[in-house]
DNA sequence: CGCCGTGTTGAGTAGACTCAACCCCAGTGG
DNA sequence: CCACTGGGGTTGAGTCTACTCAACACGGCG
């Protein structure tokens, strides 16, 4: 039984990120242990260990999903590793849009890490990187005004959703409501800030969810400015 | 040459957390590779890998230290592991008060992790735990009002600074200014919120930096309430 | 004693929040 | 074919509160 079409697609997806540095046998073990899960929007991810293949997965925190905080975003190729953590039932992984993930039993990942040292190294590097990104996000939340956070977010999304292209046109991978919660503001405020950005000509919208960056320079300089800077 | 007084102290410090699960030889290797560094307040930690022994280390992010964001706090027994990360020169580790750390060369930690599998496991667990705490902090910043964040912070600090005692009386391990930046508010706002808490009788101050929790229940219920909850 | 770092208080403003109404569009069913 | 419906998004008006800037209080130290 040869590799299925899906497996081939996964291999090519993982080929250009850190995963590709791993020995072939290691990747095979991971693929063999995992199952591909299709998620509709707002579906909760079963399990707490996975690799994102398509779409965006959000880490929600709060009793009620409808008004929970969005604390982190996982894009394709990202590793989700939330086992071994105190689970008081308030953390959930939810698909922001229809998504596809490679779900892994925590035990399978641990076994593979034990067997393949490079995999263990890669996992540690990724988790460290995620912690770093979270610190950066905290810095934005505590030190930047809403419009600056928005500009920063748009640049980030444009880079990760279109890593090969010119990064000027891209799809917003989630609802306004979820964007607003991730950015720590109200949906109405987000809407007004987007409107303001449109007015300056820095961005434009082809459709409500398809954005074009017209003036990356302006956006970057907005993203860089701190709250109390002139 | 037997262990110095300091080394004995370190061993007892690490004895009651996850570190104690490690084999003795592993701890010895780490201790041998590290150097104990004394830091005065506002000193920048040289290197990017360390274990906190005394005091609190803050992760700052921003060009200018004076108005950088405080993104994370490291308490005694915590592992600081910031190597391998994109270092654009805007991340710094600073002592919030006079502190003592066991500074390790990144290469030494890597070597020890390679040699001792349990250490590698422990490091991964700790980094995952830190990422989890950061997500929790993000949730607070995006979803809670300043007074709720303050209540939550005080409970947290009381637990980590006095893990053995009754956790009702403790030292605030940093300046108001740094607390405010960590909590995403202005020093003036923080001052007013503390004043408000004092007025309710939930807390009291023996000295400006020595706090007593008078009514933990009230504080906990404050910390739990979300922004838009009644 | 005066200085400096730190923290608090006061007054005024700007900006995010709240609540409500409205728009737009895709899906649905008569 | 078209009214109906509901989710998602935007707009508007008013309120509230955190921010800003300035002055002041306090304690340690030269």
Short mmCIF file of C-alpha atoms (C1' of nucleotides) in Angstrom, two decimals:
data_model
loop_
_atom_site.label_atom_id
_atom_site.label_comp_id
_atom_site.label_asym_id
_atom_site.label_seq_id
_atom_site.Cartn_x
_atom_site.Cartn_y
_atom_site.Cartn_z
CA UNK A 1 0.00 0.00 0.00
CA UNK A 2 1.73 3.18 -1.17
CA UNK A 3 1.22 6.67 0.18
CA UNK A 4 -2.19 8.14 -0.39
CA UNK A 5 -2.74 11.39 -2.19
CA UNK A 6 -3.28 13.11 1.13
CA UNK A 7 -0.03 11.84 2.56
CA UNK A 8 1.83 13.14 -0.45
CA UNK A 9 0.22 16.52 0.02
CA UNK A 10 1.24 16.58 3.67
CA UNK A 11 4.82 15.75 2.82
CA UNK A 12 5.05 18.62 0.38
CA UNK A 13 3.41 20.93 2.89
CA UNK A 14 5.95 20.11 5.56
CA UNK A 15 8.84 20.09 3.13
CA UNK A 16 9.80 23.73 3.35
CA UNK A 17 9.72 24.38 7.07
CA UNK A 18 11.75 22.99 9.92
CA UNK A 19 10.06 19.66 9.55
CA UNK A 20 12.02 18.91 6.43
CA UNK A 21 15.25 18.76 8.40
CA UNK A 22 14.05 15.61 10.06
CA UNK A 23 15.09 12.19 8.84
CA UNK A 24 12.61 10.50 6.58
CA UNK A 25 11.92 7.62 8.95
CA UNK A 26 10.95 10.06 11.63
CA UNK A 27 8.38 11.81 9.48
CA UNK A 28 6.97 8.43 8.49
CA UNK A 29 6.47 7.48 12.12
CA UNK A 30 4.63 10.70 12.82
CA UNK A 31 2.44 10.38 9.75
CA UNK A 32 1.64 6.77 10.58
CA UNK A 33 0.59 7.64 14.11
CA UNK A 34 -1.60 10.57 13.14
CA UNK A 35 -5.02 10.83 11.66
CA UNK A 36 -6.20 13.58 9.38
CA UNK A 37 -9.14 15.46 10.80
CA UNK A 38 -11.40 17.81 8.88
CA UNK A 39 -12.86 20.62 10.95
CA UNK A 40 -15.74 22.92 10.13
CA UNK A 41 -15.72 26.48 11.38
CA UNK A 42 -16.18 26.62 15.14
CA UNK A 43 -15.46 22.92 15.53
CA UNK A 44 -13.51 22.05 18.64
CA UNK A 45 -10.37 20.07 18.01
CA UNK A 46 -10.41 16.71 19.75
CA UNK A 47 -7.13 15.99 21.47
CA UNK A 48 -4.41 18.41 22.39
CA UNK A 49 -1.58 17.46 20.07
CA UNK A 50 -1.71 18.15 16.33
CA UNK A 51 -0.03 19.68 13.32
CA UNK A 52 -2.05 22.24 11.40
CA UNK A 53 -2.36 21.44 7.69
CA UNK A 54 -4.89 23.95 6.44
CA UNK A 55 -6.78 26.85 7.93
CA UNK A 56 -6.18 28.49 11.27
CA UNK A 57 -6.73 27.07 14.72
CA UNK A 58 -7.28 29.38 17.66
CA UNK A 59 -6.54 28.71 21.31
CA UNK A 60 -9.56 29.86 23.28
CA UNK A 61 -9.64 30.39 27.01
CA UNK A 62 -12.82 30.81 28.98
CA UNK A 63 -15.82 28.88 30.20
CA UNK A 64 -18.09 30.15 27.49
CA UNK A 65 -16.81 29.77 23.96
CA UNK A 66 -18.94 32.67 22.79
CA UNK A 67 -17.02 35.18 24.86
CA UNK A 68 -13.76 33.39 25.51
CA UNK A 69 -10.45 35.08 24.88
CA UNK A 70 -8.43 34.09 21.84
CA UNK A 71 -4.93 33.67 23.18
CA UNK A 72 -2.97 32.21 20.28
CA UNK A 73 -3.28 31.38 16.61
CA UNK A 74 -1.85 28.31 14.89
CA UNK A 75 -1.20 28.47 11.16
CA UNK A 76 -0.40 25.65 8.71
CA UNK A 77 2.81 23.80 9.63
CA UNK A 78 2.49 24.88 13.25
CA UNK A 79 2.66 22.31 16.00
CA UNK A 80 -0.03 22.28 18.68
CA UNK A 81 1.30 20.76 21.87
CA UNK A 82 -0.97 21.30 24.84
CA UNK A 83 -0.72 18.04 26.71
CA UNK A 84 0.85 17.76 30.15
CA UNK A 85 -0.66 21.07 31.07
CA UNK A 86 -3.09 21.81 33.85
CA UNK A 87 -6.39 21.40 32.07
CA UNK A 88 -9.08 23.13 34.04
CA UNK A 89 -11.42 22.76 31.12
CA UNK A 90 -11.21 26.36 30.06
CA UNK A 91 -8.76 25.85 27.21
CA UNK A 92 -10.09 24.88 23.83
CA UNK A 93 -8.74 24.60 20.31
CA UNK A 94 -11.22 25.82 17.74
CA UNK A 95 -11.11 26.12 13.96
CA UNK A 96 -11.49 29.75 12.95
CA UNK A 97 -12.42 28.64 9.44
CA UNK A 98 -12.82 25.19 7.91
CA UNK A 99 -9.50 23.55 8.67
CA UNK A 100 -7.53 20.37 8.39
CA UNK A 101 -5.14 19.03 11.00
CA UNK A 102 -3.02 15.98 11.59
CA UNK A 103 -4.16 14.87 15.00
CA UNK A 104 -1.68 12.89 17.08
CA UNK A 105 -2.10 10.99 20.30
CA UNK A 106 0.19 12.61 22.85
CA UNK A 107 1.72 9.23 23.60
CA UNK A 108 2.58 8.71 19.94
CA UNK A 109 4.42 12.01 19.74
CA UNK A 110 6.30 11.24 22.93
CA UNK A 111 7.29 7.83 21.61
CA UNK A 112 8.49 9.32 18.32
CA UNK A 113 10.45 12.00 20.17
CA UNK A 114 12.06 9.36 22.32
CA UNK A 115 13.00 7.36 19.25
CA UNK A 116 14.20 10.27 17.09
CA UNK A 117 16.38 12.84 18.83
CA UNK A 118 16.06 15.40 16.00
CA UNK A 119 12.30 15.36 16.42
CA UNK A 120 12.64 16.10 20.12
CA UNK A 121 14.93 18.99 19.21
CA UNK A 122 12.48 20.29 16.65
CA UNK A 123 9.54 20.14 19.05
CA UNK A 124 11.47 22.03 21.71
CA UNK A 125 12.51 24.68 19.19
CA UNK A 126 8.93 25.14 18.09
CA UNK A 127 7.54 25.43 21.59
CA UNK A 128 10.24 27.97 22.45
CA UNK A 129 9.36 29.88 19.35
CA UNK A 130 5.70 29.89 20.33
CA UNK A 131 6.56 31.21 23.77
CA UNK A 132 8.59 33.94 22.07
CA UNK A 133 5.67 34.87 19.83
CA UNK A 134 3.40 34.99 22.85
CA UNK A 135 5.75 37.38 24.62
CA UNK A 136 5.71 39.54 21.53
CA UNK A 137 1.93 39.48 21.54
CA UNK A 138 1.89 40.47 25.19
CA UNK A 139 4.19 43.37 24.37
CA UNK A 140 1.74 44.55 21.73
CA UNK A 141 -1.24 44.21 24.02
CA UNK A 142 0.36 46.14 26.85
CA UNK A 143 2.27 48.72 24.89
CA UNK A 144 0.42 49.56 21.71
CA UNK A 145 -2.77 51.31 20.80
CA UNK A 146 -5.47 49.38 18.92
CA UNK A 147 -4.59 50.81 15.52
CA UNK A 148 -0.96 49.82 15.97
CA UNK A 149 -1.92 46.32 17.01
CA UNK A 150 -4.10 46.04 13.94
CA UNK A 151 -1.34 47.15 11.61
CA UNK A 152 1.07 44.72 13.21
CA UNK A 153 -1.45 41.90 12.95
CA UNK A 154 -2.14 42.53 9.28
CA UNK A 155 1.55 42.44 8.42
CA UNK A 156 1.96 39.24 10.36
CA UNK A 157 -1.00 37.54 8.72
CA UNK A 158 0.08 38.64 5.27
CA UNK A 159 3.45 37.03 5.87
CA UNK A 160 2.28 33.70 7.21
CA UNK A 161 -0.67 33.13 4.92
CA UNK A 162 1.25 33.86 1.76
CA UNK A 163 4.86 32.93 2.48
CA UNK A 164 5.79 32.45 -1.16
CA UNK A 165 3.99 35.28 -2.92
CA UNK A 166 4.48 39.00 -2.73
CA UNK A 167 2.42 39.11 0.48
CA UNK A 168 0.38 42.02 -0.74
CA UNK A 169 -2.93 40.26 -1.21
CA UNK A 170 -4.26 37.71 1.25
CA UNK A 171 -7.31 36.25 2.91
CA UNK A 172 -8.19 37.20 6.45
CA UNK A 173 -8.35 33.76 8.01
CA UNK A 174 -11.02 34.49 10.60
CA UNK A 175 -14.10 36.46 11.47
CA UNK A 176 -13.92 40.07 12.55
CA UNK A 177 -15.27 39.04 15.89
CA UNK A 178 -12.41 36.61 16.51
CA UNK A 179 -9.82 39.04 15.18
CA UNK A 180 -11.09 41.63 17.61
CA UNK A 181 -10.82 39.26 20.56
CA UNK A 182 -7.33 38.20 19.60
CA UNK A 183 -6.32 41.84 19.33
CA UNK A 184 -7.92 42.76 22.63
CA UNK A 185 -10.59 45.13 21.36
CA UNK A 186 -14.29 45.14 20.58
CA UNK A 187 -15.61 44.20 17.13
CA UNK A 188 -16.98 47.71 16.70
CA UNK A 189 -13.62 49.25 17.48
CA UNK A 190 -11.92 46.90 15.04
CA UNK A 191 -14.37 47.84 12.35
CA UNK A 192 -13.68 51.52 12.87
CA UNK A 193 -9.93 51.01 12.86
CA UNK A 194 -10.11 49.08 9.60
CA UNK A 195 -12.22 51.84 8.16
CA UNK A 196 -9.62 54.37 9.22
CA UNK A 197 -6.85 52.35 7.61
CA UNK A 198 -8.86 52.13 4.40
CA UNK A 199 -9.28 55.89 4.45
CA UNK A 200 -5.52 56.43 4.62
CA UNK A 201 -5.07 54.21 1.59
CA UNK A 202 -2.65 51.87 3.33
CA UNK A 203 -4.93 48.91 2.62
CA UNK A 204 -7.96 48.10 0.52
CA UNK A 205 -10.54 45.35 0.50
CA UNK A 206 -11.44 43.33 -2.56
CA UNK A 207 -14.04 41.47 -0.55
CA UNK A 208 -14.73 41.80 3.17
CA UNK A 209 -12.19 39.04 3.81
CA UNK A 210 -9.72 39.61 0.97
CA UNK A 211 -7.31 42.37 1.81
CA UNK A 212 -4.70 44.12 -0.28
CA UNK A 213 -1.79 45.95 1.26
CA UNK A 214 -1.35 49.10 -0.78
CA UNK A 215 1.35 50.74 1.28
CA UNK A 216 3.39 48.32 3.31
CA UNK A 217 5.75 51.04 4.47
CA UNK A 218 2.97 53.00 6.09
CA UNK A 219 1.65 49.87 7.76
CA UNK A 220 5.06 48.92 9.10
CA UNK A 221 5.72 52.33 10.53
CA UNK A 222 2.30 52.26 12.19
CA UNK A 223 3.04 48.84 13.63
CA UNK A 224 6.33 50.02 15.04
CA UNK A 225 5.04 53.02 16.90
CA UNK A 226 4.47 52.57 20.60
CA UNK A 227 1.53 53.90 22.50
CA UNK A 228 3.10 56.98 23.92
CA UNK A 229 5.39 57.78 21.02
CA UNK A 230 4.52 60.85 19.03
CA UNK B 1 37.05 20.08 47.06
CA UNK B 2 33.54 19.58 48.42
CA UNK B 3 30.45 21.58 47.57
CA UNK B 4 30.49 25.19 48.61
CA UNK B 5 27.91 26.70 50.86
CA UNK B 6 26.24 28.28 47.85
CA UNK B 7 25.99 25.00 46.01
CA UNK B 8 24.32 23.42 48.98
CA UNK B 9 21.84 26.24 49.09
CA UNK B 10 21.06 25.80 45.42
CA UNK B 11 20.46 22.11 45.85
CA UNK B 12 17.96 22.69 48.60
CA UNK B 13 16.27 25.39 46.56
CA UNK B 14 15.78 23.10 43.60
CA UNK B 15 14.87 20.14 45.76
CA UNK B 16 11.15 20.69 45.95
CA UNK B 17 10.24 21.48 42.37
CA UNK B 18 10.45 19.45 39.18
CA UNK B 19 14.21 19.67 39.27
CA UNK B 20 14.37 17.20 42.10
CA UNK B 21 13.08 14.44 39.86
CA UNK B 22 16.31 14.54 37.92
CA UNK B 23 19.13 12.09 38.60
CA UNK B 24 21.85 13.43 40.83
CA UNK B 25 24.56 13.24 38.17
CA UNK B 26 22.46 15.42 35.90
CA UNK B 27 22.08 18.16 38.48
CA UNK B 28 25.82 18.01 39.13
CA UNK B 29 26.57 18.58 35.47
CA UNK B 30 24.29 21.58 35.35
CA UNK B 31 25.73 23.08 38.51
CA UNK B 32 29.27 22.52 37.29
CA UNK B 33 28.58 24.26 34.01
CA UNK B 34 26.84 27.25 35.52
CA UNK B 35 28.09 30.32 37.29
CA UNK B 36 26.23 32.15 40.00
CA UNK B 37 25.57 35.75 39.06
CA UNK B 38 24.48 38.48 41.44
CA UNK B 39 22.33 41.14 39.89
CA UNK B 40 21.43 44.56 41.23
CA UNK B 41 18.07 46.08 40.44
CA UNK B 42 17.79 47.02 36.77
CA UNK B 43 20.85 44.98 35.86
CA UNK B 44 20.61 43.26 32.52
CA UNK B 45 21.21 39.53 32.64
CA UNK B 46 24.17 38.51 30.51
CA UNK B 47 23.37 35.46 28.44
CA UNK B 48 20.01 34.02 27.63
CA UNK B 49 19.93 30.77 29.57
CA UNK B 50 19.69 30.69 33.35
CA UNK B 51 17.88 29.37 36.37
CA UNK B 52 16.51 31.94 38.78
CA UNK B 53 17.68 31.47 42.35
CA UNK B 54 16.51 34.58 44.12
CA UNK B 55 14.47 37.60 43.16
CA UNK B 56 12.43 38.12 40.04
CA UNK B 57 13.67 38.50 36.48
CA UNK B 58 11.52 40.27 33.93
CA UNK B 59 11.53 39.80 30.18
CA UNK B 60 11.51 43.25 28.62
CA UNK B 61 10.75 43.99 25.02
CA UNK B 62 11.46 47.31 23.37
CA UNK B 63 14.31 49.46 22.17
CA UNK B 64 14.26 51.68 25.20
CA UNK B 65 14.40 49.92 28.55
CA UNK B 66 12.70 52.83 30.26
CA UNK B 67 9.48 52.32 28.37
CA UNK B 68 9.76 48.73 27.23
CA UNK B 69 6.95 46.28 27.79
CA UNK B 70 7.32 43.66 30.51
CA UNK B 71 6.20 40.47 28.83
CA UNK B 72 6.99 37.76 31.34
CA UNK B 73 8.19 37.25 34.89
CA UNK B 74 10.57 34.55 36.09
CA UNK B 75 10.50 33.54 39.74
CA UNK B 76 12.96 31.42 41.72
CA UNK B 77 13.31 27.89 40.31
CA UNK B 78 12.14 29.06 36.88
CA UNK B 79 14.18 28.26 33.84
CA UNK B 80 15.03 31.06 31.42
CA UNK B 81 15.64 29.65 27.97
CA UNK B 82 15.80 32.32 25.28
CA UNK B 83 18.53 31.07 23.00
CA UNK B 84 17.85 29.94 19.43
CA UNK B 85 15.34 32.72 19.08
CA UNK B 86 15.39 35.57 16.62
CA UNK B 87 17.23 38.21 18.58
CA UNK B 88 16.55 41.59 17.08
CA UNK B 89 18.07 43.22 20.11
CA UNK B 90 14.77 44.28 21.60
CA UNK B 91 14.51 41.48 24.16
CA UNK B 92 16.22 41.89 27.49
CA UNK B 93 16.24 40.10 30.82
CA UNK B 94 16.33 42.51 33.72
CA UNK B 95 16.35 42.06 37.48
CA UNK B 96 13.26 43.66 38.97
CA UNK B 97 14.96 43.65 42.36
CA UNK B 98 18.39 42.50 43.46
CA UNK B 99 18.51 38.93 42.22
CA UNK B 100 20.64 35.86 41.95
CA UNK B 101 20.70 33.49 39.00
CA UNK B 102 22.58 30.46 37.87
CA UNK B 103 23.76 31.50 34.44
CA UNK B 104 24.42 28.73 31.94
CA UNK B 105 26.05 28.79 28.54
CA UNK B 106 23.44 27.66 26.04
CA UNK B 107 25.84 25.05 24.75
CA UNK B 108 26.29 23.57 28.21
CA UNK B 109 22.57 23.15 28.68
CA UNK B 110 22.26 21.53 25.28
CA UNK B 111 25.08 19.16 26.07
CA UNK B 112 23.53 18.23 29.39
CA UNK B 113 20.15 17.71 27.76
CA UNK B 114 21.73 15.47 25.17
CA UNK B 115 23.43 13.48 27.86
CA UNK B 116 20.50 13.22 30.26
CA UNK B 117 17.15 12.44 28.70
CA UNK B 118 15.17 13.34 31.86
CA UNK B 119 16.66 16.83 31.75
CA UNK B 120 15.53 17.27 28.14
CA UNK B 121 12.07 16.19 29.21
CA UNK B 122 12.09 18.59 32.13
CA UNK B 123 13.15 21.52 29.98
CA UNK B 124 10.44 20.82 27.43
CA UNK B 125 7.82 20.56 30.15
CA UNK B 126 8.93 23.87 31.61
CA UNK B 127 8.90 25.71 28.31
CA UNK B 128 5.45 24.32 27.56
CA UNK B 129 4.32 25.46 30.95
CA UNK B 130 5.67 28.94 30.28
CA UNK B 131 3.82 29.10 26.98
CA UNK B 132 0.68 28.09 28.83
CA UNK B 133 1.17 30.81 31.41
CA UNK B 134 1.71 33.33 28.63
CA UNK B 135 -1.56 32.33 26.98
CA UNK B 136 -3.25 32.80 30.32
CA UNK B 137 -1.71 36.24 30.63
CA UNK B 138 -2.90 37.13 27.14
CA UNK B 139 -6.39 36.05 28.13
CA UNK B 140 -6.27 38.39 31.09
CA UNK B 141 -4.96 41.29 29.05
CA UNK B 142 -7.61 40.93 26.36
CA UNK B 143 -10.56 39.95 28.47
CA UNK B 144 -10.31 41.53 31.88
CA UNK B 145 -10.56 45.02 33.27
CA UNK B 146 -7.55 46.51 35.11
CA UNK B 147 -8.93 45.81 38.58
CA UNK B 148 -9.51 42.17 37.70
CA UNK B 149 -6.02 41.81 36.30
CA UNK B 150 -4.63 43.32 39.47
CA UNK B 151 -6.55 40.93 41.70
CA UNK B 152 -5.43 38.00 39.60
CA UNK B 153 -1.83 39.17 39.72
CA UNK B 154 -1.82 39.58 43.49
CA UNK B 155 -3.14 36.07 44.02
CA UNK B 156 -0.53 34.70 41.64
CA UNK B 157 2.33 36.55 43.29
CA UNK B 158 1.19 35.55 46.74
CA UNK B 159 1.28 31.91 45.68
CA UNK B 160 4.67 31.88 44.01
CA UNK B 161 6.56 34.08 46.44
CA UNK B 162 5.39 32.20 49.50
CA UNK B 163 4.77 28.63 48.39
CA UNK B 164 5.15 27.16 51.85
CA UNK B 165 3.44 29.67 54.11
CA UNK B 166 -0.17 30.68 54.32
CA UNK B 167 0.25 33.01 51.35
CA UNK B 168 -1.49 35.83 53.09
CA UNK B 169 1.47 38.13 53.61
CA UNK B 170 4.11 38.66 50.96
CA UNK B 171 6.52 41.09 49.39
CA UNK B 172 5.69 42.70 46.07
CA UNK B 173 8.77 41.71 44.11
CA UNK B 174 8.94 44.76 41.86
CA UNK B 175 8.28 48.45 41.53
CA UNK B 176 4.83 49.82 40.90
CA UNK B 177 6.03 51.08 37.56
CA UNK B 178 7.04 47.60 36.41
CA UNK B 179 3.92 46.01 37.82
CA UNK B 180 1.85 48.49 35.84
CA UNK B 181 3.64 47.69 32.62
CA UNK B 182 3.32 43.97 33.16
CA UNK B 183 -0.39 44.40 33.79
CA UNK B 184 -0.88 46.65 30.78
CA UNK B 185 -1.85 49.82 32.58
CA UNK B 186 -0.32 53.12 33.64
CA UNK B 187 1.34 53.53 37.05
CA UNK B 188 -1.26 56.09 38.04
CA UNK B 189 -4.06 53.71 37.18
CA UNK B 190 -2.40 50.93 39.15
CA UNK B 191 -2.05 53.21 42.14
CA UNK B 192 -5.73 54.06 42.03
CA UNK B 193 -6.75 50.42 41.67
CA UNK B 194 -4.65 49.43 44.64
CA UNK B 195 -6.20 52.25 46.60
CA UNK B 196 -9.64 51.00 45.64
CA UNK B 197 -8.76 47.47 46.77
CA UNK B 198 -7.48 48.84 50.06
CA UNK B 199 -10.76 50.66 50.51
CA UNK B 200 -12.76 47.45 50.12
CA UNK B 201 -10.66 45.81 52.79
CA UNK B 202 -9.63 42.91 50.58
CA UNK B 203 -5.98 43.76 51.09
CA UNK B 204 -3.85 45.95 53.31
CA UNK B 205 -0.30 47.25 53.19
CA UNK B 206 2.17 46.92 56.03
CA UNK B 207 4.73 48.83 54.02
CA UNK B 208 4.37 50.05 50.46
CA UNK B 209 5.82 46.75 49.26
CA UNK B 210 4.57 44.36 51.93
CA UNK B 211 1.02 43.30 51.25
CA UNK B 212 -1.44 41.34 53.34
CA UNK B 213 -4.40 39.58 51.80
CA UNK B 214 -7.28 40.14 54.17
CA UNK B 215 -10.04 38.57 52.14
CA UNK B 216 -8.80 36.02 49.65
CA UNK B 217 -12.33 35.06 48.66
CA UNK B 218 -13.14 38.57 47.54
CA UNK B 219 -9.90 38.78 45.61
CA UNK B 220 -10.50 35.45 43.88
CA UNK B 221 -14.00 36.36 42.84
CA UNK B 222 -12.71 39.67 41.48
CA UNK B 223 -10.01 37.85 39.55
CA UNK B 224 -12.52 35.48 38.04
CA UNK B 225 -14.90 38.05 36.68
CA UNK B 226 -14.60 38.87 33.01
CA UNK B 227 -14.77 42.34 31.60
CA UNK B 228 -18.34 42.30 30.45
CA UNK B 229 -19.74 40.17 33.22
CA UNK B 230 -22.02 41.95 35.67
"C1'" DC C 1 19.54 70.41 53.87
"C1'" DG C 2 18.57 69.51 49.16
"C1'" DC C 3 18.42 66.06 45.74
"C1'" DC C 4 16.61 62.12 43.40
"C1'" DG C 5 13.97 58.06 42.73
"C1'" DT C 6 9.55 56.42 43.60
"C1'" DG C 7 4.85 56.64 44.34
"C1'" DT C 8 0.44 59.16 44.85
"C1'" DT C 9 -3.13 62.61 43.90
"C1'" DG C 10 -5.86 65.84 40.97
"C1'" DA C 11 -8.11 67.71 36.76
"C1'" DG C 12 -9.16 67.35 32.11
"C1'" DT C 13 -9.29 64.86 27.81
"C1'" DA C 14 -9.41 61.39 24.45
"C1'" DG C 15 -10.72 57.19 23.11
"C1'" DA C 16 -12.62 52.59 23.80
"C1'" DC C 17 -16.73 50.56 25.41
"C1'" DT C 18 -21.83 49.78 25.41
"C1'" DC C 19 -26.16 49.37 23.37
"C1'" DA C 20 -29.00 49.93 19.61
"C1'" DA C 21 -30.24 50.08 14.97
"C1'" DC C 22 -29.14 49.08 10.44
"C1'" DC C 23 -26.98 46.84 6.22
"C1'" DC C 24 -25.62 43.01 3.47
"C1'" DC C 25 -25.67 38.51 1.86
"C1'" DA C 26 -26.32 33.47 1.60
"C1'" DG C 27 -29.52 29.98 2.39
"C1'" DT C 28 -34.20 28.49 2.62
"C1'" DG C 29 -38.81 27.66 1.56
"C1'" DG C 30 -43.21 29.04 -0.22
"C1'" DC D 1 -38.96 34.08 -8.42
"C1'" DC D 2 -39.14 36.43 -4.23
"C1'" DA D 3 -40.10 37.14 0.74
"C1'" DC D 4 -38.11 35.49 4.97
"C1'" DT D 5 -34.47 34.55 8.15
"C1'" DG D 6 -30.19 34.66 10.64
"C1'" DG D 7 -25.30 35.36 10.98
"C1'" DG D 8 -21.84 38.53 10.31
"C1'" DG D 9 -20.47 43.15 9.91
"C1'" DT D 10 -20.97 48.25 10.17
"C1'" DT D 11 -22.60 52.69 11.83
"C1'" DG D 12 -24.24 56.04 15.33
"C1'" DA D 13 -24.84 58.24 19.94
"C1'" DG D 14 -23.69 58.49 24.56
"C1'" DT D 15 -21.15 57.05 28.59
"C1'" DC D 16 -17.38 55.81 31.19
"C1'" DT D 17 -12.86 55.05 32.29
"C1'" DA D 18 -8.09 54.81 31.45
"C1'" DC D 19 -4.70 57.97 29.81
"C1'" DT D 20 -2.09 62.34 30.03
"C1'" DC D 21 0.25 65.88 32.25
"C1'" DA D 22 1.22 68.29 36.21
"C1'" DA D 23 1.95 68.90 40.96
"C1'" DC D 24 2.81 67.01 45.28
"C1'" DA D 25 4.36 63.55 49.16
"C1'" DC D 26 7.70 60.61 51.00
"C1'" DG D 27 12.08 58.39 52.20
"C1'" DG D 28 17.00 57.47 51.54
"C1'" DC D 29 21.37 59.39 50.84
"C1'" DG D 30 25.12 62.27 49.76
#
